[in-house]
XYZ file of C-alpha atoms in Angstrom:
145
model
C 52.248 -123.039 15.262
C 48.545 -122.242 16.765
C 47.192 -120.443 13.682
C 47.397 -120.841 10.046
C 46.410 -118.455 7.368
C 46.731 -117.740 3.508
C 49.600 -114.955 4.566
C 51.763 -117.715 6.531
C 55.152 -118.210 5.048
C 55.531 -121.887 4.373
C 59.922 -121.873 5.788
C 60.550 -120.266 8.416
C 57.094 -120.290 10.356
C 57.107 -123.597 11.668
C 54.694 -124.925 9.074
C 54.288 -128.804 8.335
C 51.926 -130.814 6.449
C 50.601 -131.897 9.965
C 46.472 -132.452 11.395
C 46.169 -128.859 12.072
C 47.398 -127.996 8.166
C 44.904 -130.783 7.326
C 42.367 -128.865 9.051
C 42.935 -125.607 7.768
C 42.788 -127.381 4.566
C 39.621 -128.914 4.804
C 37.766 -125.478 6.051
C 39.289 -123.641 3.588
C 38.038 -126.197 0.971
C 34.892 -127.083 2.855
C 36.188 -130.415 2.636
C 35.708 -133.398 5.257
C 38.374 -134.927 4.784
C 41.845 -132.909 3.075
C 44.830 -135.348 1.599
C 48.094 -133.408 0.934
C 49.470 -133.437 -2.922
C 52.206 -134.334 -4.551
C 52.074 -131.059 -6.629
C 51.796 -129.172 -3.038
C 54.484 -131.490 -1.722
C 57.174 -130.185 -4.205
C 56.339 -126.811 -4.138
C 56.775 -127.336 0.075
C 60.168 -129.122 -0.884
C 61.218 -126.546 -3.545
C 60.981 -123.534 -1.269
C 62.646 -124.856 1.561
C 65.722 -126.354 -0.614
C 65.936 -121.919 -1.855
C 64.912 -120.809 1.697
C 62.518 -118.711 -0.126
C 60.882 -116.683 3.082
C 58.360 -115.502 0.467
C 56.311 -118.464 0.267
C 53.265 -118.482 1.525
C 50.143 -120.841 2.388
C 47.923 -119.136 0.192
C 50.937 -119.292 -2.637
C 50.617 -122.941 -2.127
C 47.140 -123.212 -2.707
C 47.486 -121.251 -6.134
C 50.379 -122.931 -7.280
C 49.068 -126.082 -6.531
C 46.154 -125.599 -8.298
C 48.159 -124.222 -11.146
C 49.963 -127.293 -11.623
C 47.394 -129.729 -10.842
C 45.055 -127.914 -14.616
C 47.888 -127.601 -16.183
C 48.181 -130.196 -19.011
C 52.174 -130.535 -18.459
C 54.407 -133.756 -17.652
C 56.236 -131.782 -14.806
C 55.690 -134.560 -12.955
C 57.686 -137.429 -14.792
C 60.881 -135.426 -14.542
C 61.360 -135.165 -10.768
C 63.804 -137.661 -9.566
C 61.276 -139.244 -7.003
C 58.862 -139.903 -9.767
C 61.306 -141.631 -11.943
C 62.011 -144.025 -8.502
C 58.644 -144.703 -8.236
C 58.404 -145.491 -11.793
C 61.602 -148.023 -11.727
C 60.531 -149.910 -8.674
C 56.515 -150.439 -10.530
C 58.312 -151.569 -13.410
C 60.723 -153.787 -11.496
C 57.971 -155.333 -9.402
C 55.608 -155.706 -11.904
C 58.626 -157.694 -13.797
C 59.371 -159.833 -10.954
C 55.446 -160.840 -10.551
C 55.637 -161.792 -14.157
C 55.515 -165.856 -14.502
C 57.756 -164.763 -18.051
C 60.515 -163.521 -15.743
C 61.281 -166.785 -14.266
C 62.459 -167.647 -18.164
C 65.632 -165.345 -17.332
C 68.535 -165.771 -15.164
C 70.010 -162.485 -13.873
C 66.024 -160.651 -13.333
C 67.525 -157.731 -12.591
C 69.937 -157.628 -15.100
C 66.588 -157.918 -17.895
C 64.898 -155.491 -15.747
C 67.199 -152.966 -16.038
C 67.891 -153.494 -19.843
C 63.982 -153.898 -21.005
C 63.652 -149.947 -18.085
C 66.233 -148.689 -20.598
C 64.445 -148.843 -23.813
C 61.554 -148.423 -22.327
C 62.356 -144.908 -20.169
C 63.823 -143.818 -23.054
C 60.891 -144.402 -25.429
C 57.595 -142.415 -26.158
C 55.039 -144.799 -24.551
C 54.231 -146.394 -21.189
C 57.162 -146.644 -18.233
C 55.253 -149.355 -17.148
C 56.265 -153.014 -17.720
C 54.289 -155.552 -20.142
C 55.031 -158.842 -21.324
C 55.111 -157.628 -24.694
C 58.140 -155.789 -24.362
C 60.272 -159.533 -23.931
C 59.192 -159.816 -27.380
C 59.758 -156.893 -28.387
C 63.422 -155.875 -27.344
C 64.150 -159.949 -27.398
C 67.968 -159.781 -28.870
C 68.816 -157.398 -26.249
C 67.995 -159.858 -23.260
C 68.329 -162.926 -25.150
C 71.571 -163.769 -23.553
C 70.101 -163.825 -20.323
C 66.944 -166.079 -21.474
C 67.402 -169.972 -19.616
C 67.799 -172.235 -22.383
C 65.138 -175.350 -22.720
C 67.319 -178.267 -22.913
């Protein structure tokens, strides 16, 4: 690919989130330095996975945009997000001195990510929550002799 432009279809045109894309990016948004998006990232993803020829740079760009002011949670329900999301809480967990009370980490983990990715507030992990769902992990706590 030697030349991009707002008309150039993002499948089918060789098109990659490579320097020269970075490049055009920057010009375009008289930017020194350009960092891809996550928003422009799935729309990239999205239109390859429906071979949608249609697509184009410029498309992105708006699209991107779009989602980026928009006030929606689109981004908590792709499936990459949720990973991301699992492996914070998980680590975060593991770094917790409170974890080393339990026996089976990952086990507690995985019971305290239920409630909690089911619930309204944070996906994020807090020692508060060992309190707070305590008679579902209790049978995993190590008893003080």
């Amino acid at each position: 690919m030697s030349e991009i432009s707002l008309d150039t279809p993002l499948v089918g045109s060789g098109f990659s989130f490579n320097n020269e894309a970075r490049q055009f990016f920057a010009t375009y948004f008289n930017v020194k330095k350009f960092s891809f998006t996550k928003e422009m990232a799935v729309i990239k993803r999205k239109a390859e996975a429906d071979h949608n020829l249609s697509i184009t740079v410029g498309d992105l760009i708006n699209r991107a945009k779009e989602m980026t002011d928009s006030k929606q949670t689109w981004l908590k329900d792709l499936p990459e997000e949720q990973t991301y999301q699992w492996n914070n809480f998980v680590k975060d967990f593991c770094n917790s001195p409170k974890s080393h009370e339990f026996n089976k980490k990952m086990k507690v983990a995985a019971i305290l990510w239920h409630r909690v990715k089911h619930s309204t507030g944070s996906k994020q992990y807090h020692d508060r929550l060992l309190d707070q769902f305590s008679e579902d992990i209790k049978p995993y706590h190590i008893k003080n002799h």
